[in-house]
Short mmCIF file of C-alpha atoms and ligand atoms in Angstrom, two decimals:
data_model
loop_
_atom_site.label_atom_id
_atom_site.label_comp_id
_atom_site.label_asym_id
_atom_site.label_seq_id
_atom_site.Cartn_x
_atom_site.Cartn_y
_atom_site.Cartn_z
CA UNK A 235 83.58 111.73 105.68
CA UNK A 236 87.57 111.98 106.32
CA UNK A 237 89.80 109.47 107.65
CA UNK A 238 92.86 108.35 107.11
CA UNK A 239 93.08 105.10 109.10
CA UNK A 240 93.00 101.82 108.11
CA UNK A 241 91.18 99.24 108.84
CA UNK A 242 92.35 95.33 108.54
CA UNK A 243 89.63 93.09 106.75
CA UNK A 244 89.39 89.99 107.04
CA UNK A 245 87.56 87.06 104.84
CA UNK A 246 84.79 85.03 106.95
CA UNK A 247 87.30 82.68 108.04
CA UNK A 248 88.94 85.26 109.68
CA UNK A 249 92.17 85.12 107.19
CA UNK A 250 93.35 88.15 107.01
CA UNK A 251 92.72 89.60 103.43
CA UNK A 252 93.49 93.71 102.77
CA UNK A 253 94.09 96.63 104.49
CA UNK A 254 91.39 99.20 103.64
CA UNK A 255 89.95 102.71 103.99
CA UNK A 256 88.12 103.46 107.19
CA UNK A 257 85.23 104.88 104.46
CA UNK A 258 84.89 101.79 102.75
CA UNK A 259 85.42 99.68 105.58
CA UNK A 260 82.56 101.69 107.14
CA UNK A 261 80.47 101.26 103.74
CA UNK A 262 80.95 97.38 103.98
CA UNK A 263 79.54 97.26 107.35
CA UNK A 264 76.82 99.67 106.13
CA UNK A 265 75.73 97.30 103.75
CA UNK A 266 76.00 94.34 105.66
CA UNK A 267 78.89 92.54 103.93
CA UNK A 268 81.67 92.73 106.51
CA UNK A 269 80.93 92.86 110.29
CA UNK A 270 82.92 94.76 112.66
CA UNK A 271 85.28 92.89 115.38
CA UNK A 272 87.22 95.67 116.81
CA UNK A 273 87.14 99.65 116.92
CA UNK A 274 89.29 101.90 116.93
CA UNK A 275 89.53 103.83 120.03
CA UNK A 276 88.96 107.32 119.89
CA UNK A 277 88.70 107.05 115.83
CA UNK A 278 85.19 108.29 114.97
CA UNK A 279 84.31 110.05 111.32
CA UNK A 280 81.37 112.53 111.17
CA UNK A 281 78.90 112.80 108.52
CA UNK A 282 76.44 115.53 108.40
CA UNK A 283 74.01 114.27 111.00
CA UNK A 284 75.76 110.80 112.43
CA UNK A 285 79.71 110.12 114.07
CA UNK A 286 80.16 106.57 113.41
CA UNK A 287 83.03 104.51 115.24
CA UNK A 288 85.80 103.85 113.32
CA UNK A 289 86.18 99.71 112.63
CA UNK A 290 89.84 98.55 113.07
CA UNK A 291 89.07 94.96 112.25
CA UNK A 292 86.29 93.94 110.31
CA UNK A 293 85.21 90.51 109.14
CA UNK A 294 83.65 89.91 105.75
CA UNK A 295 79.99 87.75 106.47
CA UNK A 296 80.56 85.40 103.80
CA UNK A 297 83.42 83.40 102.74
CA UNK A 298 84.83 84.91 99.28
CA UNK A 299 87.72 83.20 97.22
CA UNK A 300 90.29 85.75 96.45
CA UNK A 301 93.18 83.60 96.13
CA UNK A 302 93.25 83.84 92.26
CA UNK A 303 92.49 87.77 92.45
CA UNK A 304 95.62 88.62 95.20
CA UNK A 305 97.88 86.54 92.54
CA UNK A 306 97.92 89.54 90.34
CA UNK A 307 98.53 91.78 92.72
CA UNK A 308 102.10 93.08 91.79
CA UNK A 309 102.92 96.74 93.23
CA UNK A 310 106.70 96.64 92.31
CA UNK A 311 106.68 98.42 96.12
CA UNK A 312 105.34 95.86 97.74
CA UNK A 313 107.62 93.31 95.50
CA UNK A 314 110.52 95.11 96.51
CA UNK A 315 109.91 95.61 100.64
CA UNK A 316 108.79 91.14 100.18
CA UNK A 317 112.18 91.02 98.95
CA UNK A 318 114.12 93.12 101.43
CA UNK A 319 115.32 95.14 98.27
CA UNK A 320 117.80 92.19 97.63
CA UNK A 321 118.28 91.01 94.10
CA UNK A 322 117.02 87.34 94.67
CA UNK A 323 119.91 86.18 91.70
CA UNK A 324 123.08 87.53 93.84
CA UNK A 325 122.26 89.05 96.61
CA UNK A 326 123.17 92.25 96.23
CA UNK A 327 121.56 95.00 98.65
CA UNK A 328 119.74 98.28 96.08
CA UNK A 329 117.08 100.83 96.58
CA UNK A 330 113.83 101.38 95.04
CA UNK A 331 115.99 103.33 92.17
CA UNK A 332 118.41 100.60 91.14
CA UNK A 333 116.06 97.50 91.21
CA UNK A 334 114.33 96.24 88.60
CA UNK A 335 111.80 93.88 89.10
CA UNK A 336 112.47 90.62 86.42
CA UNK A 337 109.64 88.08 85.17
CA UNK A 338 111.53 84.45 86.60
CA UNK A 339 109.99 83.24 83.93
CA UNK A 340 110.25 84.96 80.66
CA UNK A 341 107.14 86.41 79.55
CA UNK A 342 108.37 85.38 75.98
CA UNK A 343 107.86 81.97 77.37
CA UNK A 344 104.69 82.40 79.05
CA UNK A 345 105.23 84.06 82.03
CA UNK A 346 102.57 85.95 83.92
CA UNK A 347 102.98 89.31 85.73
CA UNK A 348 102.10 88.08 89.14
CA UNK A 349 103.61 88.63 92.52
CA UNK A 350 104.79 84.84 92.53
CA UNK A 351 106.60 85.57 89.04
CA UNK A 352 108.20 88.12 89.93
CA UNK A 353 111.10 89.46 91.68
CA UNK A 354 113.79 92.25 92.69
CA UNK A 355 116.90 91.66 90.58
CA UNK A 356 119.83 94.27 90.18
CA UNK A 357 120.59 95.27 86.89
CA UNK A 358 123.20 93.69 85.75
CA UNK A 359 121.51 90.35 86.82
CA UNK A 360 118.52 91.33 85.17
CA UNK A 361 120.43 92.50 81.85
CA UNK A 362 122.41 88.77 82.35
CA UNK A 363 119.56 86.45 82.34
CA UNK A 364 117.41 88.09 79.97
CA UNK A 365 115.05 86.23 78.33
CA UNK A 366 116.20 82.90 79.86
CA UNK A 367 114.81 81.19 82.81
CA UNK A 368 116.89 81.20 86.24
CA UNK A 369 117.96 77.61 84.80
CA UNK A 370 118.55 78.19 81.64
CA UNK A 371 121.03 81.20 82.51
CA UNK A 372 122.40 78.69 85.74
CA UNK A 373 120.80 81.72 87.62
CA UNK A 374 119.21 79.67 90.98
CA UNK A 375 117.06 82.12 93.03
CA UNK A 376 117.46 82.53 96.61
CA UNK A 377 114.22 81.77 97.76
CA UNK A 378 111.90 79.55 95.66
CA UNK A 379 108.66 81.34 94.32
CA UNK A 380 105.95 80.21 96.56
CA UNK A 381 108.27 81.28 99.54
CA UNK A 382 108.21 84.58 98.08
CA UNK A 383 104.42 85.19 97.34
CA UNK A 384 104.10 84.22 100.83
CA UNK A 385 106.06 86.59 101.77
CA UNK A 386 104.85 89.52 100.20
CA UNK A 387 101.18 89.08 101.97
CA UNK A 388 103.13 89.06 105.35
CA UNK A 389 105.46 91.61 104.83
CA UNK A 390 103.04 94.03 104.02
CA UNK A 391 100.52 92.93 107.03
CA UNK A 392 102.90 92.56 109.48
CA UNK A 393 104.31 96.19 108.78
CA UNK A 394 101.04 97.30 108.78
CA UNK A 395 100.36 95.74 112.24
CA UNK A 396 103.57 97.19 113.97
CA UNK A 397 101.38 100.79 114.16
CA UNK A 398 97.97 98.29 115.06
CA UNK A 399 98.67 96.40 118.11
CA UNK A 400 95.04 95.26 117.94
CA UNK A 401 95.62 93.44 114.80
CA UNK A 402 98.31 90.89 115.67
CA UNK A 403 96.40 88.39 117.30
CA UNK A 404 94.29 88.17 114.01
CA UNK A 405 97.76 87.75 111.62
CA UNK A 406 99.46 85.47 113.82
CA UNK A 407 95.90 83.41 113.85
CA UNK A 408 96.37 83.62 110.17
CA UNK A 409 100.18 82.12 110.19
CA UNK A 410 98.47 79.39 112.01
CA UNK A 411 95.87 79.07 109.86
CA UNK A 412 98.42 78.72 106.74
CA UNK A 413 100.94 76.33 108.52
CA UNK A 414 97.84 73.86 109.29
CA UNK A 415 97.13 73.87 105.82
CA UNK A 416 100.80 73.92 103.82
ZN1 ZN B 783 122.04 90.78 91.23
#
């Protein structure tokens, strides 16, 4: 079973949650966890004796709480394209090769390694404010935290969704669903 495209999942109350593998998508609907809302035209994978349609959308059949498991989700990519590859201290336009990614608050003071607590910084302003937090170094950020965990979950699905027509109505649901309740 081959293939590469992906498949949007979404929880039971149709937020949209990850982007996965059509083979596990297709392994979730197998087992009756996730149901499937849309398929991809065309897409089929073949097994030895069965061609099942690929899913493009699925829905997950019960509600799960991931909120506390996506807050440690911190691919220093994904950081990065959230950020526009701007240091969030001065501005300053860099590449995947001169950012750093800097803990807003220190871990030396407690700070976690999650997306929300962390973000793109240049060097020198990461070498500047060092172990101090953006207030303690007068260092104000240019967009406050939750702004910027928010961010990263629709940066990545709404790049996803410029190749997946299909799956727009389902994100912008989702930015509806998250204004109504902000
Ligand atoms: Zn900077």
């Amino acid at each position: 079973m081959q293939s590469h495209r992906r498949v949007l999942l979404l929880n039971a109350s149709y937020e949209a949650l990850n982007i996965v593998s059509a083979p596990k998508a297709l392994a979730l609907v197998w087992r009756r966890v996730a149901e499937v809302l849309e398929n991809d035209p065309g897409e089929t994978i073949r097994s030895l004796r069965y061609t099942f349609q690929v899913p493009s959308v699925i829905r997950l059949t019960h509600y799960v709480d991931v909120r506390s498991r996506q807050n440690r989700t911190t691919s220093r990519l994904r950081i990065l394209v959230r950020d526009k590859y701007r240091c969030q201290y001065c501005g300053k336009k860099g590449t995947a090769f001169d950012l750093t990614l800097d803990h807003i608050m220190p871990k030396s003071k407690g700070g976690r390694t999650t997306a929300e607590n962390l973000v793109a910084a240049c060097m020198p302003c990461n070498n500047r404010k060092a172990d101090r937090t953006p207030d303690e170094a007068r260092m104000p950020l240019l967009a406050n935290p939750a702004a910027l965990y928010f961010g990263l979950r629709q940066a990545a699905f709404h790049h996803a969704a410029e190749e997946r027509p299909e799956w727009k109505k389902y994100l912008f649901l989702e930015d509806a669903y998250l204004e109504r309740t902000a």
